[in-house]
């Protein structure tokens, strides 16, 4: 009963490097989300996918891209990492119209 | 626009004392509100939904549409309640979170 799985758990990048954060859910949920968590700012939505084949920008999409690879997987890509992207990233999923989100355990990213 | 405000970044109470974490929202439609809890360096967990009106771990929250509030309450705090608490509003297919309140229960 894995729920939402995120990889990697920790990552250190140099400024300008690229990387992809992976997220997969096994609950057959339609909707998936990427948030970043910063002290004093709560969780801010980066991108979301209401259903397979669709993606939309959230509150803070600049510097990120996403891919909804299939119903299970929703990846977040940083093309050219910047120190301002140092954060904890959470993926979440939800069955459309039902209940709250189920969150992954997070990826702690540091950009130096 | 939808907005969630948690006015207290930090809240510290003694064990056994009552706890109230404040949450106010702004939303033009019919709100669906949640409380999430995050224990130290763990994932966020759903604590309460206003629709279900249930009590989890002794916590309750009542939606007050007149005051646009959804405050979280517990009559007697326990040390294991120390955590980060987020109020969230569901609107237009996505959750909007407040800034969070770090609750510390002192022995």
XYZ file of C-alpha atoms in Angstrom:
219
model
C 0.000 0.000 0.000
C 2.558 2.573 -1.189
C 0.216 5.536 -1.870
C 2.331 8.329 -3.370
C 6.019 7.641 -3.922
C 8.578 10.338 -4.628
C 12.173 9.947 -5.721
C 14.766 10.999 -4.829
C 14.365 11.904 -1.148
C 17.369 14.213 -1.123
C 19.311 15.977 -3.854
C 22.022 18.597 -4.073
C 22.459 20.404 -7.376
C 24.819 23.033 -8.624
C 23.365 26.192 -10.124
C 22.509 25.565 -13.760
C 22.176 21.804 -13.484
C 18.981 20.054 -14.464
C 17.067 17.264 -12.823
C 13.705 15.533 -12.768
C 11.728 14.733 -9.641
C 9.640 11.619 -9.998
C 6.221 10.941 -8.517
C 4.024 7.881 -8.824
C 0.722 6.934 -7.207
C -0.941 3.544 -7.053
C -4.439 4.639 -6.010
C -5.806 5.183 -9.523
C -6.325 8.871 -8.770
C -7.110 11.220 -11.630
C -5.510 14.390 -10.276
C -1.883 14.971 -9.330
C -0.061 18.012 -7.958
C 3.376 19.418 -7.267
C 3.920 21.797 -4.353
C 6.950 23.433 -2.844
C 7.215 24.061 0.874
C 9.217 26.986 2.178
C 9.450 28.304 5.748
C 6.808 30.919 6.484
C 5.168 30.508 3.084
C 3.264 27.298 3.484
C 2.797 25.106 0.455
C 2.602 26.749 -2.935
C 1.287 24.996 -6.004
C 3.758 24.708 -8.870
C 1.807 22.677 -11.433
C -1.082 20.278 -11.421
C -2.708 17.719 -13.667
C -6.448 17.386 -13.272
C -6.494 14.275 -15.417
C -4.219 12.205 -17.614
C -3.141 14.249 -20.610
C -3.684 17.681 -19.036
C -1.380 19.959 -17.072
C -1.883 23.471 -15.734
C 0.205 26.116 -14.037
C -0.202 26.812 -10.386
C 0.918 29.747 -8.299
C 4.702 29.477 -8.867
C 5.410 27.697 -12.190
C 8.412 29.702 -13.387
C 11.551 27.617 -13.757
C 9.686 24.312 -13.810
C 8.120 21.969 -16.320
C 5.952 18.913 -15.785
C 4.962 15.765 -17.609
C 1.954 13.585 -16.876
C 3.488 10.440 -18.285
C 0.432 8.284 -17.628
C -2.269 8.090 -14.987
C 0.219 6.934 -12.346
C 3.185 9.223 -12.928
C 3.686 12.987 -12.780
C 7.233 14.319 -13.026
C 8.640 17.762 -12.262
C 11.675 19.024 -14.141
C 14.068 21.812 -13.293
C 15.859 22.731 -16.520
C 18.420 25.098 -15.009
C 18.399 25.007 -11.235
C 18.730 28.227 -9.241
C 19.387 28.740 -5.509
C 15.840 30.133 -5.184
C 14.583 26.644 -6.000
C 16.062 25.252 -2.811
C 12.986 23.844 -1.113
C 11.109 20.730 -0.118
C 8.955 19.448 -2.955
C 5.798 17.466 -2.345
C 3.776 15.508 -4.829
C 0.122 14.734 -4.100
C -2.797 12.986 -5.717
C -6.552 13.048 -5.384
C -9.530 11.264 -6.792
C -11.441 14.017 -8.588
C -14.252 15.437 -6.490
C -13.575 13.204 -3.519
C -11.748 13.973 -0.302
C -8.426 15.534 0.366
C -5.001 14.930 -1.074
C -2.628 12.081 -0.374
C 0.935 13.354 -0.154
C 4.287 11.820 -0.888
C 7.124 11.964 1.613
C 8.842 14.864 -0.132
C 12.108 15.633 -1.895
C 14.536 17.931 -0.128
C 16.403 19.836 -2.826
C 19.364 22.106 -2.253
C 20.790 24.217 -5.067
C 24.248 25.610 -4.402
C -9.589 34.452 -5.755
C -9.177 31.938 -2.979
C -7.015 32.679 0.021
C -6.306 31.039 3.353
C -4.849 32.954 6.267
C -3.364 31.448 9.404
C -2.492 34.474 11.526
C -0.200 32.657 13.969
C 3.118 31.323 12.682
C 3.986 29.950 16.114
C 1.790 28.795 18.973
C 3.024 27.419 22.252
C 0.806 25.965 24.978
C 1.276 23.760 28.017
C 0.262 20.133 28.116
C -3.337 19.810 29.220
C -4.278 23.330 28.144
C -6.813 24.044 25.387
C -5.555 24.675 21.886
C -7.058 26.780 19.117
C -5.364 27.246 15.767
C -6.979 29.974 13.733
C -7.844 29.810 10.052
C -9.707 32.344 7.936
C -10.524 31.979 4.281
C -11.673 33.989 1.326
C -13.614 32.237 -1.427
C -16.578 33.260 -3.529
C -18.036 29.783 -3.871
C -19.040 27.099 -1.406
C -15.842 26.226 0.462
C -14.449 22.789 1.136
C -11.965 23.098 3.982
C -9.327 20.839 5.432
C -6.738 20.704 8.170
C -3.452 18.920 7.474
C -0.766 18.036 10.008
C 2.939 17.519 9.412
C 5.006 15.901 12.131
C 8.711 16.565 12.140
C 10.129 15.949 8.645
C 7.244 13.702 7.640
C 4.677 13.926 4.893
C 1.506 15.927 5.316
C -1.425 13.936 6.636
C -5.079 14.800 6.429
C -6.384 15.595 9.888
C -9.918 16.870 9.281
C -12.416 17.693 6.559
C -15.247 20.039 7.375
C -17.675 17.896 5.384
C -17.130 14.827 7.535
C -17.499 16.723 10.833
C -15.486 14.065 12.619
C -13.043 14.307 15.506
C -9.534 13.022 14.904
C -7.014 12.725 17.743
C -9.333 14.897 19.833
C -9.292 17.764 17.328
C -12.437 19.346 15.937
C -13.071 22.195 13.540
C -16.297 23.984 12.713
C -16.911 25.919 9.554
C -18.307 29.379 10.296
C -19.430 30.856 7.005
C -20.446 34.140 8.602
C -16.945 34.741 9.948
C -15.283 32.798 7.074
C -13.345 30.793 9.610
C -12.403 27.166 10.200
C -10.533 27.162 13.486
C -9.005 23.942 14.808
C -9.589 23.157 18.480
C -8.606 20.613 21.076
C -9.676 20.849 24.716
C -6.566 19.253 26.257
C -3.244 19.423 24.420
C -0.837 16.490 24.451
C 2.901 16.557 23.803
C 2.472 14.435 20.660
C 0.365 17.213 19.163
C 3.519 19.229 18.531
C 3.640 19.619 14.753
C 3.057 21.949 11.845
C -0.607 22.504 11.024
C -1.934 23.733 7.700
C -5.411 24.908 6.880
C -6.405 24.401 3.240
C -9.248 25.363 0.944
C -10.335 23.341 -2.057
C -11.451 25.384 -5.009
C -11.179 25.097 -8.799
C -9.637 21.624 -8.692
C -6.775 22.488 -6.381
C -5.944 23.032 -2.731
C -4.735 26.387 -1.522
C -2.821 26.281 1.751
C -2.325 28.768 4.512
C 1.155 29.632 5.713
C 0.985 27.107 8.515
C 1.143 27.283 12.321
C 3.872 25.536 14.252
C 2.325 24.216 17.448
C 4.580 23.379 20.364
C 3.220 21.646 23.446
C 5.327 22.273 26.518
C 5.484 19.611 29.252
